Every structure is written in C-alpha cells, then in structure tokens.
Coordinates of C-alpha atoms in Angstrom, one line a residue:
Chain A
M8 CA 47.1 8.7 -34.8
S9 CA 48.8 8.1 -31.6
N10 CA 48.1 5.2 -29.4
N11 CA 47.2 7.3 -26.4
L12 CA 44.2 6.2 -24.4
V13 CA 43.6 9.7 -23.1
E14 CA 45.1 13.0 -23.9
F15 CA 44.7 16.1 -21.8
N16 CA 46.0 19.1 -23.8
N17 CA 46.7 22.5 -22.4
I18 CA 44.1 22.2 -19.6
S19 CA 43.5 25.4 -17.6
K20 CA 41.1 25.9 -14.8
F21 CA 40.3 29.2 -13.0
F22 CA 38.3 29.8 -9.9
G23 CA 37.5 33.5 -10.1
S24 CA 40.8 35.3 -10.1
V25 CA 42.7 32.3 -9.0
I26 CA 44.6 30.3 -11.6
A27 CA 44.3 26.8 -10.3
L28 CA 45.7 25.1 -13.4
K29 CA 47.5 26.6 -16.4
D30 CA 48.3 24.7 -19.6
V31 CA 48.7 21.3 -18.2
T32 CA 49.3 18.6 -20.8
M33 CA 49.3 14.8 -20.1
H34 CA 49.1 11.8 -22.4
I35 CA 48.4 8.3 -21.1
K36 CA 49.1 5.2 -23.1
K37 CA 48.0 1.6 -22.6
G38 CA 50.1 -0.1 -19.9
Q39 CA 51.6 3.1 -18.8
I40 CA 51.8 4.3 -15.2
M41 CA 52.0 8.1 -15.2
C42 CA 52.9 9.6 -11.9
L43 CA 51.5 13.0 -11.1
L44 CA 53.6 14.6 -8.4
G45 CA 53.4 17.8 -6.7
D46 CA 53.5 19.5 -3.3
N47 CA 50.4 20.5 -1.4
G48 CA 48.5 23.2 -3.2
A49 CA 50.2 22.4 -6.5
G50 CA 46.8 21.8 -8.1
K51 CA 46.8 18.0 -8.0
S52 CA 43.3 17.8 -6.7
T53 CA 41.9 20.3 -9.2
L54 CA 43.6 18.4 -12.0
I55 CA 42.1 15.1 -10.8
K56 CA 38.7 16.6 -10.6
T57 CA 39.0 18.1 -14.0
L58 CA 40.2 14.8 -15.5
S59 CA 37.3 12.8 -13.8
G60 CA 34.6 15.2 -14.9
V61 CA 33.8 17.0 -11.6
H62 CA 35.1 20.3 -13.0
K63 CA 34.9 21.4 -16.6
P64 CA 38.2 22.8 -17.9
D65 CA 38.1 26.5 -18.8
E66 CA 40.7 26.0 -21.5
G67 CA 42.2 23.0 -23.3
E68 CA 40.8 19.8 -24.7
I69 CA 40.3 16.2 -23.5
I70 CA 40.7 13.5 -26.1
V71 CA 39.6 10.0 -25.4
D72 CA 40.4 7.3 -27.9
G73 CA 41.3 9.9 -30.5
K74 CA 38.0 11.8 -30.1
Q75 CA 37.6 15.1 -28.5
T76 CA 35.2 15.0 -25.6
V77 CA 33.6 17.1 -22.9
F78 CA 32.7 15.6 -19.6
D79 CA 29.5 17.0 -18.2
S80 CA 29.6 14.8 -15.1
P81 CA 31.8 12.1 -13.5
R82 CA 29.3 9.7 -15.0
D83 CA 30.4 10.7 -18.6
A84 CA 34.0 10.1 -17.7
L85 CA 33.1 6.8 -16.2
D86 CA 31.1 5.7 -19.3
L87 CA 34.3 6.3 -21.4
G88 CA 36.3 4.1 -19.1
I89 CA 38.0 6.8 -17.0
A90 CA 37.5 5.7 -13.4
T91 CA 38.7 7.7 -10.4
V92 CA 39.5 6.1 -7.1
Y93 CA 39.4 9.0 -4.6
Q94 CA 41.1 9.1 -1.3
D95 CA 37.9 8.4 0.5
L96 CA 37.5 5.3 -1.8
A97 CA 33.8 5.6 -1.9
L98 CA 33.5 2.6 0.3
V99 CA 30.9 2.3 3.1
S100 CA 32.6 0.7 6.1
L101 CA 29.3 -0.6 7.6
M102 CA 28.4 -2.5 4.4
S103 CA 29.7 -5.8 3.3
V104 CA 32.5 -6.4 0.8
T105 CA 30.0 -7.6 -1.8
R106 CA 27.6 -4.8 -1.3
N107 CA 30.4 -2.3 -1.6
F108 CA 31.8 -4.0 -4.7
F109 CA 28.6 -3.7 -6.5
M110 CA 27.3 -0.5 -5.0
G111 CA 25.3 1.3 -7.6
R112 CA 25.7 -1.4 -10.2
E113 CA 24.2 -4.5 -8.6
P114 CA 23.8 -7.6 -10.7
M115 CA 20.1 -8.5 -11.1
K116 CA 18.1 -11.6 -11.7
G117 CA 14.5 -12.2 -12.5
F118 CA 12.0 -10.3 -14.6
G119 CA 10.1 -7.0 -14.4
P120 CA 9.1 -5.8 -11.0
F121 CA 10.4 -9.0 -9.4
K122 CA 14.0 -8.3 -10.3
T123 CA 16.2 -8.9 -7.3
F124 CA 19.8 -8.3 -6.3
D125 CA 21.6 -11.5 -7.2
V126 CA 23.5 -11.9 -3.9
N127 CA 25.0 -15.2 -4.7
K128 CA 26.5 -14.2 -8.0
A129 CA 27.7 -10.9 -6.4
N130 CA 29.3 -12.8 -3.6
S131 CA 31.2 -15.2 -5.8
I132 CA 32.4 -12.4 -8.2
A133 CA 33.6 -10.3 -5.3
S134 CA 35.5 -13.0 -3.6
E135 CA 37.0 -14.2 -6.9
R136 CA 38.1 -10.7 -7.8
M137 CA 39.6 -10.1 -4.4
G138 CA 41.3 -13.5 -4.5
Q139 CA 43.0 -12.5 -7.8
I140 CA 44.8 -9.8 -5.8
G141 CA 45.8 -12.1 -3.1
I142 CA 43.1 -11.0 -0.6
D143 CA 41.3 -14.0 0.5
V144 CA 37.8 -13.0 1.4
R145 CA 36.4 -16.0 3.0
D146 CA 33.2 -14.3 4.0
P147 CA 32.2 -11.6 1.4
S148 CA 29.4 -10.5 3.7
Q149 CA 31.9 -9.2 6.3
A150 CA 31.9 -5.5 6.7
V151 CA 34.5 -3.4 4.8
G152 CA 35.2 -1.8 8.2
T153 CA 37.0 -4.9 9.2
M154 CA 39.5 -4.7 6.3
S155 CA 42.9 -3.0 6.5
G156 CA 43.6 0.2 4.6
G157 CA 45.5 -1.6 1.9
E158 CA 42.8 -4.1 1.4
R159 CA 40.2 -1.4 1.1
Q160 CA 42.4 0.4 -1.5
C161 CA 42.7 -2.8 -3.5
L162 CA 39.0 -3.4 -3.2
A163 CA 38.2 0.1 -4.6
I164 CA 40.7 -0.4 -7.5
S165 CA 39.5 -3.9 -8.3
R166 CA 36.0 -2.6 -8.4
A167 CA 36.9 0.1 -10.9
I168 CA 38.7 -2.4 -13.1
Y169 CA 35.8 -4.9 -12.9
F170 CA 33.4 -2.2 -14.2
G171 CA 35.4 -1.6 -17.3
A172 CA 38.0 1.1 -16.4
K173 CA 40.5 1.7 -19.2
V174 CA 42.2 4.6 -17.4
L175 CA 42.5 4.5 -13.7
I176 CA 43.0 7.7 -11.8
L177 CA 44.3 7.0 -8.3
D178 CA 44.4 9.7 -5.8
E179 CA 47.1 9.2 -3.2
P180 CA 46.5 5.4 -2.9
T181 CA 49.4 4.9 -0.6
S182 CA 49.3 8.0 1.6
A183 CA 47.6 6.5 4.6
L184 CA 49.3 3.2 4.4
G185 CA 52.3 1.6 6.2
V186 CA 55.3 0.3 4.2
H187 CA 54.0 -3.3 3.8
Q188 CA 50.5 -2.3 2.9
A189 CA 51.7 0.3 0.4
S190 CA 53.9 -2.2 -1.4
V191 CA 50.9 -4.5 -1.7
V192 CA 48.9 -1.7 -3.3
L193 CA 51.7 -0.7 -5.6
K194 CA 52.3 -4.2 -6.8
Y195 CA 48.6 -4.4 -7.6
I196 CA 48.8 -1.2 -9.6
V197 CA 51.7 -2.5 -11.6
K198 CA 49.8 -5.7 -12.3
A199 CA 46.8 -3.6 -13.5
A200 CA 48.9 -1.6 -15.9
A201 CA 50.6 -4.7 -17.2
S202 CA 47.2 -6.0 -18.1
G203 CA 46.7 -3.1 -20.4
L204 CA 45.3 -0.3 -18.3
G205 CA 46.5 3.3 -18.3
V206 CA 47.1 4.5 -14.8
I207 CA 47.5 8.1 -13.5
L208 CA 49.0 7.8 -10.0
I209 CA 48.7 10.9 -7.9
T210 CA 51.1 11.1 -5.0
H211 CA 53.5 13.3 -3.2
N212 CA 55.6 10.3 -2.2
V213 CA 58.6 10.0 -4.6
H214 CA 59.6 6.7 -3.0
H215 CA 56.3 5.2 -3.9
A216 CA 56.1 6.8 -7.3
Y217 CA 59.6 6.2 -8.6
P218 CA 59.7 2.4 -8.5
V219 CA 56.4 1.9 -10.3
G220 CA 56.1 4.9 -12.7
N221 CA 57.0 4.9 -16.4
S222 CA 56.8 8.6 -16.7
F223 CA 56.4 11.5 -14.3
T224 CA 54.6 14.8 -14.5
I225 CA 55.4 17.4 -12.0
L226 CA 53.0 20.1 -11.0
N227 CA 54.1 23.2 -9.3
R228 CA 51.8 26.1 -8.4
G229 CA 49.2 25.1 -11.0
K230 CA 51.7 24.6 -13.9
S231 CA 53.2 21.5 -15.3
M232 CA 57.0 21.5 -15.0
G233 CA 57.1 18.9 -17.7
T234 CA 56.7 15.2 -18.3
F235 CA 59.8 13.0 -18.0
D236 CA 60.5 9.4 -18.9
K237 CA 62.0 7.3 -16.2
K238 CA 65.2 6.9 -18.1
D239 CA 65.8 10.6 -18.2
L240 CA 65.2 11.2 -14.6
S241 CA 67.0 10.1 -11.4
R242 CA 65.3 9.7 -8.2
E243 CA 67.3 12.5 -6.7
K244 CA 66.4 14.9 -9.5
L245 CA 62.8 14.0 -9.2
L246 CA 62.8 14.6 -5.5
G247 CA 64.5 17.9 -6.1
M248 CA 62.1 19.1 -8.7
M249 CA 59.1 18.0 -6.8
A250 CA 59.7 19.6 -3.5
G251 CA 61.0 22.7 -5.2
G252 CA 64.8 22.1 -5.1
E253 CA 65.6 25.7 -4.4
E254 CA 63.4 25.7 -1.3
L255 CA 65.2 22.6 0.1
D256 CA 68.6 24.3 -0.7
K257 CA 67.4 27.4 1.1
L258 CA 66.2 25.4 4.0
E259 CA 69.6 23.7 4.3
V260 CA 71.4 27.0 4.3
E261 CA 69.0 28.3 7.0
L262 CA 69.4 25.2 9.1
K263 CA 73.2 25.6 9.0
E264 CA 72.7 29.2 10.0
I265 CA 70.7 28.2 13.0
D266 CA 73.2 25.5 13.8
R267 CA 76.1 28.0 13.8
T268 CA 74.3 30.5 16.0
N269 CA 73.5 27.8 18.4
K270 CA 77.1 26.7 18.7
N271 CA 78.3 30.2 19.3
Chain B
M184 CA 59.0 -10.1 14.1
S185 CA 58.4 -13.3 12.3
V186 CA 55.0 -11.9 11.2
K187 CA 56.6 -9.7 8.7
S188 CA 58.1 -12.5 6.8
K189 CA 54.8 -14.2 6.3
S190 CA 53.2 -13.8 2.9
I191 CA 50.2 -11.5 2.6
Q192 CA 47.9 -14.3 1.9
K193 CA 48.9 -16.1 5.0
K194 CA 48.5 -12.9 7.0
S195 CA 44.9 -12.3 5.8
K196 CA 44.1 -15.9 6.5
D197 CA 45.2 -15.4 10.0
E198 CA 43.2 -12.3 10.4
R199 CA 40.1 -14.1 9.2
L200 CA 40.4 -17.1 11.4
R201 CA 39.4 -14.9 14.3
K202 CA 36.2 -13.8 12.6
V203 CA 34.4 -17.1 11.8
S204 CA 32.7 -17.7 15.1
N205 CA 29.0 -18.0 14.6
L206 CA 28.3 -16.1 17.8
K207 CA 30.2 -13.2 16.5
V208 CA 28.2 -13.2 13.2
L209 CA 25.0 -13.2 15.3
L210 CA 26.3 -10.5 17.5
N211 CA 26.9 -8.3 14.5
R212 CA 23.3 -8.5 13.3
P213 CA 21.4 -5.3 14.0
E214 CA 18.1 -6.9 15.1
L215 CA 19.8 -9.1 17.8
G216 CA 19.1 -6.5 20.5
A217 CA 15.4 -6.2 19.7
L218 CA 15.0 -10.0 19.4
G219 CA 16.7 -10.6 22.8
G220 CA 14.7 -7.7 24.3
S221 CA 11.4 -9.2 23.1
V222 CA 12.2 -12.6 24.6
L223 CA 13.1 -10.9 27.9
V224 CA 9.9 -8.9 27.9
F225 CA 7.8 -12.0 27.2
I226 CA 9.6 -13.9 29.9
F227 CA 9.0 -11.1 32.3
F228 CA 5.3 -10.7 31.6
G229 CA 4.9 -14.5 31.5
I230 CA 6.1 -14.6 35.1
V231 CA 4.5 -11.5 36.4
A232 CA 1.2 -11.5 34.5
G233 CA 1.0 -15.1 33.1
D234 CA -2.3 -15.8 34.8
T235 CA -4.0 -12.5 34.3
G236 CA -5.4 -12.9 30.8
M237 CA -2.8 -10.9 29.1
F238 CA -1.9 -13.9 27.0
S239 CA -5.5 -14.9 26.3
A240 CA -6.6 -14.5 22.7
Y241 CA -8.2 -11.2 23.6
G242 CA -5.2 -9.9 25.5
T243 CA -2.8 -11.0 22.8
I244 CA -4.8 -9.4 20.1
N245 CA -4.8 -6.2 22.2
F246 CA -1.1 -5.9 22.6
L247 CA -0.4 -7.1 19.1
E248 CA -2.7 -4.3 17.8
V249 CA -0.8 -1.6 19.7
S250 CA 2.5 -3.1 18.5
A251 CA 1.2 -3.3 14.9
N252 CA 0.1 0.3 14.8
L253 CA 3.5 1.5 15.9
G254 CA 5.2 -1.1 13.8
I255 CA 3.7 0.2 10.6
I256 CA 5.3 3.6 11.0
A257 CA 8.4 2.3 12.7
I258 CA 9.4 0.1 9.7
A259 CA 9.1 3.1 7.4
A260 CA 11.0 5.2 9.9
A261 CA 13.7 2.5 10.1
L262 CA 14.2 2.4 6.3
L263 CA 14.5 6.2 6.3
M264 CA 17.0 6.1 9.2
I265 CA 19.1 3.4 7.4
G266 CA 19.0 5.9 4.5
G267 CA 20.5 8.5 6.8
E268 CA 17.6 10.7 7.6
F269 CA 14.9 11.3 10.1
D270 CA 11.2 12.2 9.7
L271 CA 9.8 14.0 12.7
S272 CA 6.6 14.9 10.8
V273 CA 5.2 11.3 10.9
G274 CA 2.9 12.1 13.9
S275 CA 1.5 15.2 12.4
M276 CA 1.0 13.4 9.1
I277 CA -1.2 10.9 10.9
G278 CA -3.4 13.7 12.1
F279 CA -3.4 15.4 8.8
A280 CA -4.2 12.2 6.9
G281 CA -7.0 11.5 9.3
I282 CA -8.8 14.7 8.5
C283 CA -8.0 14.3 4.8
I284 CA -10.1 11.1 5.0
A285 CA -12.9 12.4 7.2
I286 CA -13.6 15.9 5.9
P287 CA -14.2 15.0 2.2
A288 CA -16.2 12.0 3.2
I289 CA -18.4 13.7 5.7
Y290 CA -18.6 17.3 4.7
W291 CA -18.2 17.2 0.9
G292 CA -20.0 13.9 0.3
W293 CA -17.1 12.1 -1.4
P294 CA -17.3 8.3 -1.3
L295 CA -15.0 7.0 1.4
W296 CA -12.6 5.2 -1.0
S297 CA -11.9 8.4 -2.9
S298 CA -11.1 10.3 0.3
I299 CA -8.8 7.5 1.3
L300 CA -7.0 7.8 -2.0
F301 CA -7.0 11.6 -1.5
A302 CA -5.2 11.2 1.8
F303 CA -2.6 8.9 0.2
S304 CA -1.9 11.4 -2.5
M305 CA -1.5 14.1 0.0
A306 CA 1.0 11.8 1.8
V307 CA 3.0 11.4 -1.3
L308 CA 3.0 15.2 -1.7
V309 CA 4.1 15.8 1.9
G310 CA 6.8 13.1 1.7
Y311 CA 8.0 14.5 -1.6
A312 CA 8.2 18.1 -0.1
N313 CA 10.2 16.8 2.9
G314 CA 12.5 14.9 0.7
I315 CA 13.2 17.5 -1.9
L316 CA 13.8 20.1 0.8
V317 CA 16.3 17.9 2.5
V318 CA 18.1 16.9 -0.7
R319 CA 18.1 20.3 -2.3
T320 CA 19.0 22.4 0.7
G321 CA 21.4 20.0 2.3
L322 CA 19.9 21.0 5.7
P323 CA 19.6 18.3 8.4
S324 CA 16.3 16.4 8.0
F325 CA 15.9 16.9 11.7
I326 CA 15.2 20.6 11.2
V327 CA 13.3 20.3 7.9
T328 CA 10.9 17.7 9.3
L329 CA 10.6 19.5 12.6
A330 CA 9.3 22.5 10.7
M331 CA 6.9 20.1 8.8
L332 CA 5.8 18.7 12.2
F333 CA 4.5 22.2 13.2
I334 CA 3.2 23.2 9.7
L335 CA 1.1 20.0 9.3
R336 CA -0.2 19.9 12.9
G337 CA -1.1 23.6 12.6
A338 CA -2.7 23.2 9.2
T339 CA -4.7 20.2 10.4
L340 CA -6.1 22.1 13.3
A341 CA -6.8 25.4 11.4
L342 CA -8.4 23.7 8.4
T343 CA -10.5 21.4 10.5
R344 CA -11.8 24.3 12.6
L345 CA -12.4 26.4 9.5
I346 CA -14.4 23.8 7.7
T347 CA -16.2 22.0 10.6
G348 CA -16.0 24.5 13.5
R349 CA -14.6 21.8 15.8
T350 CA -11.5 19.6 16.2
Q351 CA -13.1 16.2 15.8
V352 CA -14.9 14.8 12.8
P353 CA -17.1 11.8 13.8
G354 CA -19.6 9.8 11.8
L355 CA -17.4 7.7 9.6
R356 CA -18.6 4.4 10.9
V357 CA -21.7 4.2 8.7
L358 CA -19.7 4.9 5.6
I359 CA -17.4 1.9 6.1
E360 CA -20.1 -0.8 5.6
N361 CA -20.4 -0.7 1.8
D362 CA -17.1 0.8 0.9
P363 CA -15.0 -1.1 -1.6
I364 CA -11.6 -0.5 0.0
A365 CA -12.1 0.5 3.6
W366 CA -12.0 -3.2 4.7
I367 CA -8.3 -3.3 3.8
F368 CA -7.6 -1.2 6.9
S369 CA -10.5 -2.2 9.2
A370 CA -11.5 -5.8 8.7
D371 CA -10.6 -8.6 11.0
A372 CA -9.0 -11.6 9.3
F373 CA -9.6 -15.3 10.1
K374 CA -13.0 -14.6 11.7
G375 CA -14.0 -18.1 11.0
V376 CA -11.1 -19.6 12.8
F377 CA -11.8 -17.4 15.9
T378 CA -15.5 -18.4 15.8
W379 CA -14.5 -22.0 15.6
L380 CA -12.0 -21.7 18.4
G381 CA -14.7 -20.0 20.4
S382 CA -17.2 -22.8 19.7
L383 CA -14.6 -25.3 21.0
G384 CA -14.4 -23.2 24.1
L385 CA -10.7 -22.5 23.6
I386 CA -11.1 -18.8 23.6
A387 CA -13.3 -16.5 25.7
L388 CA -16.8 -15.7 24.5
R389 CA -19.1 -12.8 24.9
Q390 CA -22.6 -13.1 26.4
D391 CA -24.1 -13.6 22.9
G392 CA -21.8 -16.5 22.1
T393 CA -19.5 -14.6 19.7
P394 CA -15.8 -14.7 20.6
L395 CA -14.3 -11.8 22.5
A396 CA -11.5 -11.6 20.1
T397 CA -13.2 -11.5 16.7
G398 CA -10.2 -12.0 14.5
I399 CA -6.8 -10.8 13.6
P400 CA -7.0 -7.0 13.1
A401 CA -6.0 -5.7 9.6
S402 CA -3.2 -3.6 11.2
V403 CA -1.4 -6.7 12.4
L404 CA -1.4 -8.1 8.9
W405 CA -0.1 -4.7 7.6
W406 CA 2.6 -4.9 10.2
V407 CA 3.7 -8.4 9.3
G408 CA 3.3 -7.7 5.5
M409 CA 5.3 -4.5 5.7
T410 CA 8.1 -6.2 7.7
I411 CA 8.4 -8.9 5.1
F412 CA 8.3 -6.4 2.3
A413 CA 10.8 -4.0 3.8
T414 CA 13.2 -6.9 4.7
W415 CA 13.0 -8.2 1.1
L416 CA 13.6 -4.7 -0.1
L417 CA 16.7 -4.2 2.0
M418 CA 18.3 -7.5 1.6
K419 CA 17.3 -8.6 -1.9
T420 CA 16.9 -5.6 -4.2
R421 CA 19.2 -3.1 -5.8
Y422 CA 17.1 -0.3 -4.1
G423 CA 17.9 -1.9 -0.7
N424 CA 21.6 -1.7 -1.4
W425 CA 21.2 1.9 -2.4
I426 CA 19.4 2.7 0.9
F427 CA 22.3 1.3 2.9
A428 CA 24.8 3.2 0.6
S429 CA 23.0 6.5 0.8
G430 CA 22.9 6.4 4.6
G431 CA 26.4 4.9 5.0
D432 CA 28.3 7.4 2.9
K433 CA 26.3 9.9 0.8
L434 CA 29.3 11.2 -1.2
G435 CA 30.8 7.8 -1.8
A436 CA 27.5 6.4 -2.9
R437 CA 27.0 9.3 -5.3
N438 CA 30.5 8.8 -6.7
V439 CA 29.8 5.3 -7.8
G440 CA 26.5 6.2 -9.4
V441 CA 23.8 5.6 -6.7
P442 CA 21.0 8.2 -7.1
V443 CA 21.1 9.3 -3.5
G444 CA 18.6 12.1 -3.9
R445 CA 16.0 9.9 -5.4
V446 CA 16.5 7.2 -2.8
K447 CA 16.0 9.7 0.0
I448 CA 13.0 11.4 -1.5
S449 CA 11.3 8.0 -2.0
L450 CA 12.1 7.1 1.7
F451 CA 10.4 10.3 2.9
I452 CA 7.4 9.4 0.8
G453 CA 7.5 6.0 2.4
T454 CA 7.2 7.4 6.0
A455 CA 4.4 9.7 5.0
V456 CA 2.5 6.9 3.3
A457 CA 3.1 4.7 6.3
A458 CA 1.6 7.4 8.5
T459 CA -1.4 7.5 6.3
I460 CA -1.8 3.7 6.6
Y461 CA -1.7 4.2 10.3
A462 CA -4.3 7.0 10.0
C463 CA -6.6 4.8 7.9
V464 CA -6.5 2.0 10.5
Q465 CA -7.2 4.4 13.4
V466 CA -9.8 6.5 11.8
L467 CA -11.8 3.6 10.4
D468 CA -11.5 1.7 13.7
A469 CA -12.6 4.7 15.8
G470 CA -15.1 6.0 13.2
S471 CA -13.8 9.5 13.7
A472 CA -10.8 11.7 13.0
D473 CA -9.2 13.9 15.6
T474 CA -6.7 16.7 14.9
M475 CA -4.5 15.5 17.7
R476 CA -4.2 12.0 16.4
G477 CA -0.6 10.7 16.1
F478 CA 0.7 13.2 18.6
L479 CA 4.3 12.2 19.5
K480 CA 4.1 9.1 17.4
E481 CA 7.2 10.2 15.4
L482 CA 9.3 9.8 18.5
E483 CA 7.8 6.4 19.4
A484 CA 8.6 5.3 15.8
I485 CA 12.2 6.4 16.2
V486 CA 12.5 4.6 19.6
A487 CA 11.2 1.4 18.0
A488 CA 13.7 1.8 15.1
V489 CA 16.6 2.5 17.4
V490 CA 15.7 -0.3 19.8
G491 CA 15.5 -2.4 16.6
G492 CA 19.2 -1.7 15.9
C493 CA 19.1 1.3 13.5
L494 CA 22.1 3.6 13.9
L495 CA 21.2 7.3 14.3
T496 CA 24.0 8.0 11.8
G497 CA 22.4 5.9 9.1
G498 CA 23.7 3.0 7.0
Y499 CA 22.9 0.2 9.4
G500 CA 19.8 -1.3 10.8
S501 CA 17.0 -3.7 9.9
A502 CA 13.2 -3.8 9.3
I503 CA 12.8 -6.9 11.4
G504 CA 14.5 -5.1 14.3
A505 CA 12.1 -2.2 14.0
A506 CA 9.2 -4.6 14.0
F507 CA 10.4 -6.2 17.2
G508 CA 11.1 -2.8 18.6
A509 CA 7.5 -2.0 18.1
L510 CA 6.5 -5.4 19.6
I511 CA 8.5 -4.6 22.8
F512 CA 6.8 -1.2 22.9
G513 CA 3.3 -2.5 22.5
T514 CA 3.7 -5.5 24.8
V515 CA 5.0 -3.4 27.6
S516 CA 2.5 -0.6 27.2
M517 CA -0.4 -3.0 27.4
G518 CA 1.2 -5.5 29.7
I519 CA 1.9 -3.0 32.4
Y520 CA -1.9 -2.8 33.0
Y521 CA -1.9 -6.5 33.9
T522 CA 0.8 -6.0 36.6
D523 CA 0.7 -4.2 39.9
V524 CA 3.1 -1.6 38.6
D525 CA 1.7 1.9 38.3
T526 CA 1.3 2.7 34.6
D527 CA 2.9 6.1 35.2
W528 CA 6.3 4.3 35.1
F529 CA 5.8 3.2 31.5
K530 CA 7.7 6.2 30.1
V531 CA 10.6 5.7 32.5
F532 CA 10.9 2.2 31.1
L533 CA 10.7 3.5 27.6
G534 CA 13.5 6.0 28.1
A535 CA 15.7 3.5 29.9
M536 CA 15.1 1.0 27.1
M537 CA 16.1 3.5 24.4
L538 CA 19.2 4.4 26.3
I539 CA 20.3 0.8 26.7
A540 CA 19.6 0.2 23.0
V541 CA 21.7 3.1 21.9
I542 CA 24.6 2.1 24.0
F543 CA 24.3 -1.5 22.8
N544 CA 24.1 -0.3 19.1
N545 CA 27.1 1.9 19.6
F546 CA 29.0 -1.1 20.8
I547 CA 27.9 -3.2 17.9
R548 CA 28.9 -0.6 15.4
R549 CA 32.4 -0.4 16.9
R550 CA 32.6 -4.2 16.6
V551 CA 31.6 -4.1 12.9
T552 CA 33.8 -1.2 11.8
E553 CA 36.9 -1.4 13.9
N554 CA 37.7 -5.0 13.9
K555 CA 41.4 -4.4 14.1

C-alpha cells in the first residue's frame, strides 16, 4: 500500500465529441505540493472539476486513502477531505470575515428550536485562525470586501483547512495578485503542506510554481505530459515544456524574421 | 518605498487603524438611512403639524397602523431581497388571501378559523410555486413573480365573480365575535391602559366616555414582533447567515454547502405568508374582502425595504431598516393630511425618497466593499 492521500488514475473526460482529458494520472502524498501546470485550454479547469466532484470522470478511477471512490457531488469530495478553493473563492464580499469563514457550517449553541449561531465563538475562531497566518483581523465583523486579494485567498484556504481538508486543490491562487501578496499566499501554502496536507496547486505561472512545488504535472491539450520531481527538472525546462517549447522556438524564429524585414 | 520593507503584519495593522472609527462602523450599518430618515420625518411633522392632533393618541395609532400594515409585508420582502430575489406578487396575494378567507366563511359555511388556516395554506402553496419556479428555471424572480402578480389577481377576480357574482364579499364582522383565532389579527391590545388613560383625561374621549383610541391594534404588535423575529433570524441564526450568503453570492454559497434553493423557496413562502397576515388584518378590520385589496402593495413593500437599506442586488440589508422604512411611509402618508400640503404630492415625495435611498445605499455599498 502506498502512502498516497489521493490517487487519480487514468482519468478521462469527454464532452460529446471533445476529448477534454485523456489518461491523466496524479498521485498526491502527505506534505506534498503538486503543481499542475498548463496553458489556457489545456484542460486544467476540467481536471479540477473532476477532482473536486463537479464532473464525473468517464474513464479512470479515484482512490482516496486506498479505497476506490466515486464522487457524486462536490459534497462527497469535501466529506472525504478534498477541498477545492476556486478562483472566485466562494467569499461574499458584503459579509463579514466571520460570517464568510463559517458560511454553511456555522457553530451553534443552545437546544432544539432555540439553537442560535454562536457569533462570539465564531468571531474568536476566525480571528485566531487568521492570526496564525499573520493576518491580524482586529474586527472580525468587518466586511471581506475590505480585505486585499491575498488576504481573501488566505481566508479561503484557512477556512478549508479548518473544516478538515486533507487535500487542498487551489485554483490559480496567485493569478490576480501582485508580487508581495502572491509571496504571502505561497508561503502560507508551503506552511499548510508542512503541517501534513497534500496540495494540488493549479497555475500557469512557473515562477510561482517552481519555488514551492515538490513535483510538477504538465497538461497539454487534455493529456498529461508526465509528472516530474523537482530534482529532475530545471526551471527553464519546465517553462519550455509548459508553454509548448516548440511554439516559443517558432515564435522566436518568426520574430527574427519580422525584425530582419523591418531592417531592410 | 519604505512601505515595502515593513512586515506584513505591520502593514495590515496600518490598514486597520483607519477602520476603527465608530462613526464609520455606524455609517456602514444598513438601517442608518431609515433611522435618520425617520428622525427627520418626525422633526418635520413635529414642527409643521405638532399642534394638529397628529401626535395625539388617536393620531399616533392611526399612522402607526398604516406603518404596521406595510411593515408586515416590507419585513418579509426585505428578507427575500437580502436573499437576492424579489416578490412582485405580494399585492395580488393580499387580495387572493382575502377572498380565500371570505368565500369559504360566508358562502360555504366554514368556521372563520378554518378559512383563515385555508388562506395560510394557499399562501404556502403560492410561495412554494414562486420559489420552485425561480430556483428550478433560474429565471429572474422579477419575471416569475410578475407573472404570478397577474395570475393571482386574475384568479381572484374571476373566482370571486364566479362564486359570488360580485367583486366584494362583505358580512364577515358577525363571524369574528366568537371565533377562536380571529382576535390574533383584529383585537386591540392594552385596552385597559387606554381606558385608564382616558379616565385620567390624558387621551381624547368619545361622547360615550370610551377613549377615541381604543388600544394598540394587533397589526402594530405583528409589525414589532416580526421585526424582532426577523432581526433575530438574520443576526443570530444559521439560517440568517444562509440568507445573506444566498443573496451575496449564490454560487459561492452553494460551493461551501449552503442549501441556496431551500433558503430562497422558504423566503418566497415567507412573503406570501406575510401577505396573508396583512390580508387577515385588513379583512377582519373591514369585515369584508375585496378583489382589489393589496393593489400596488408589492411596490410599496419594496420601497420600504430599499429605504430601509436593502440592496437591490441582494446580500445586504436589515429587517429593522425595513420596519423604519415602513414607519416613514406610514407617517408621511397620514401626516400629510395634517399639513397644508395637497395630498396629491405624496407620491412625489415617495419617489424622491426612494431615489435618495438608492443613491445613499449605493454609496454605502461602495464603502463596505471597496475599502482600498
């Protein structure tokens, strides 16, 4: 038996005649950050949705903790500890930090019909959790809309961890962020992995993926181009594979051509 | 560029130092506008009509009753609006519920209490139909409930005419007397207190020595009770958090496990039930049902909710605000009779107030969400 938290074996997904994914295999261990890289249209979104239970794979198997499973809904995946943080983060900007943190899973107090939302407990947990990441929420009743993009990302990740995620799927967590904010988020992701979570980090930014990732899976036109350990892969090689090295080479040749004709 | 060298923690502390002013916290509350508006309205009428009897016991009860009637439906409309939907069929539901009470009671010989229960069960059905249509089809609730507005009003008229041959059903008053539940909607509370105040000469009396204002109408108690209940629901329960979440970001809420569909359907049932409470109060007070009852009330409810700080886009608002929105509405609509102003101007005021409220709300939302 392997010590993989989750295995996705030979996953394929078809939409009518379109092959969105073909034979994609990924294994995630405890403490591992697996970066999923690919250009636009490579099938990253379809893969995430399949991993998180939104789509059912047409072929292949999903193995969680050594047991083969079928996700009928995102809820099923969540119940097995596979939490996905989408790009929209599932945060409501008009609602407070606390209310967002516990959205859908509010702590309760009291009995029977008089059960109420335990606001004080929720507030203290939310500010404690945010404090652990270095975001000092002095007033947890402030609206999420007042937070920066990086803080929101951290809030969404921290929420997923608090509610028992074992495997975190992060969809482009740094794409909309500046350099400083992105580094805050990446640091937090590394910390989360160090505490024993498995992380699947989806991105098209090699400069964000390379420093934090342990292994890299590259998607191209719905197919996996393989999974590589960090030691077997240089940044340049990764960059070349991801963007489709040939295409960049071709582009370079074409640019030179344009340059030459301009000079003449 | 020394900012860059500061640690993150320091930076976020700096950011927050700007946000602690109490004034700003108050400014971010949704009901602030309606509270301020109410104060202004009372100051205005205090000056213009202070000595006309508007604020006597009788006058106060009068404008409170108008406010309360609207408040009952405005609070439910506000909850639905926070949940991200509209219900334009509220007004028609009032008319429909009215004849659901009157026709069985008068033409079919049902006891009054059973026809009241019948009206409430019809309300649950209509609300459920509205909700399930909106949730299942994904169509804007504006369109779905607009259709329901016509269907209900038309059915009310057609059925009433078919069964009774007319558009009004009078004769309920005699049935109220011994009914076990009608008093919930029609009785005056604290009669003793009012009689006592009358005997002390503190409030005006009729010729026969009974006070002019006989007590606090049931509708006012419903209004206050519903405000407290809805506020408790919003602020203190899990369901309240789900209402905010469903209206704020439907997809996000669903992704974290909020049963958005169920929340919305229950809110639609809420507005239809509130319309039926309104109908009970009106029908039992007037002793008759009329197919045109509740005409345009859905829009007045939306005005009250918006003046009370609800955003048209959902996810933000308060029940207290809606209750005060209704108070402004009721006070002005009655108060205008005590002034020299031609009552024809009332609707102009209403429109202007709504416009100001929307602009103000928009400003508030920008404060709340874009505090960069």
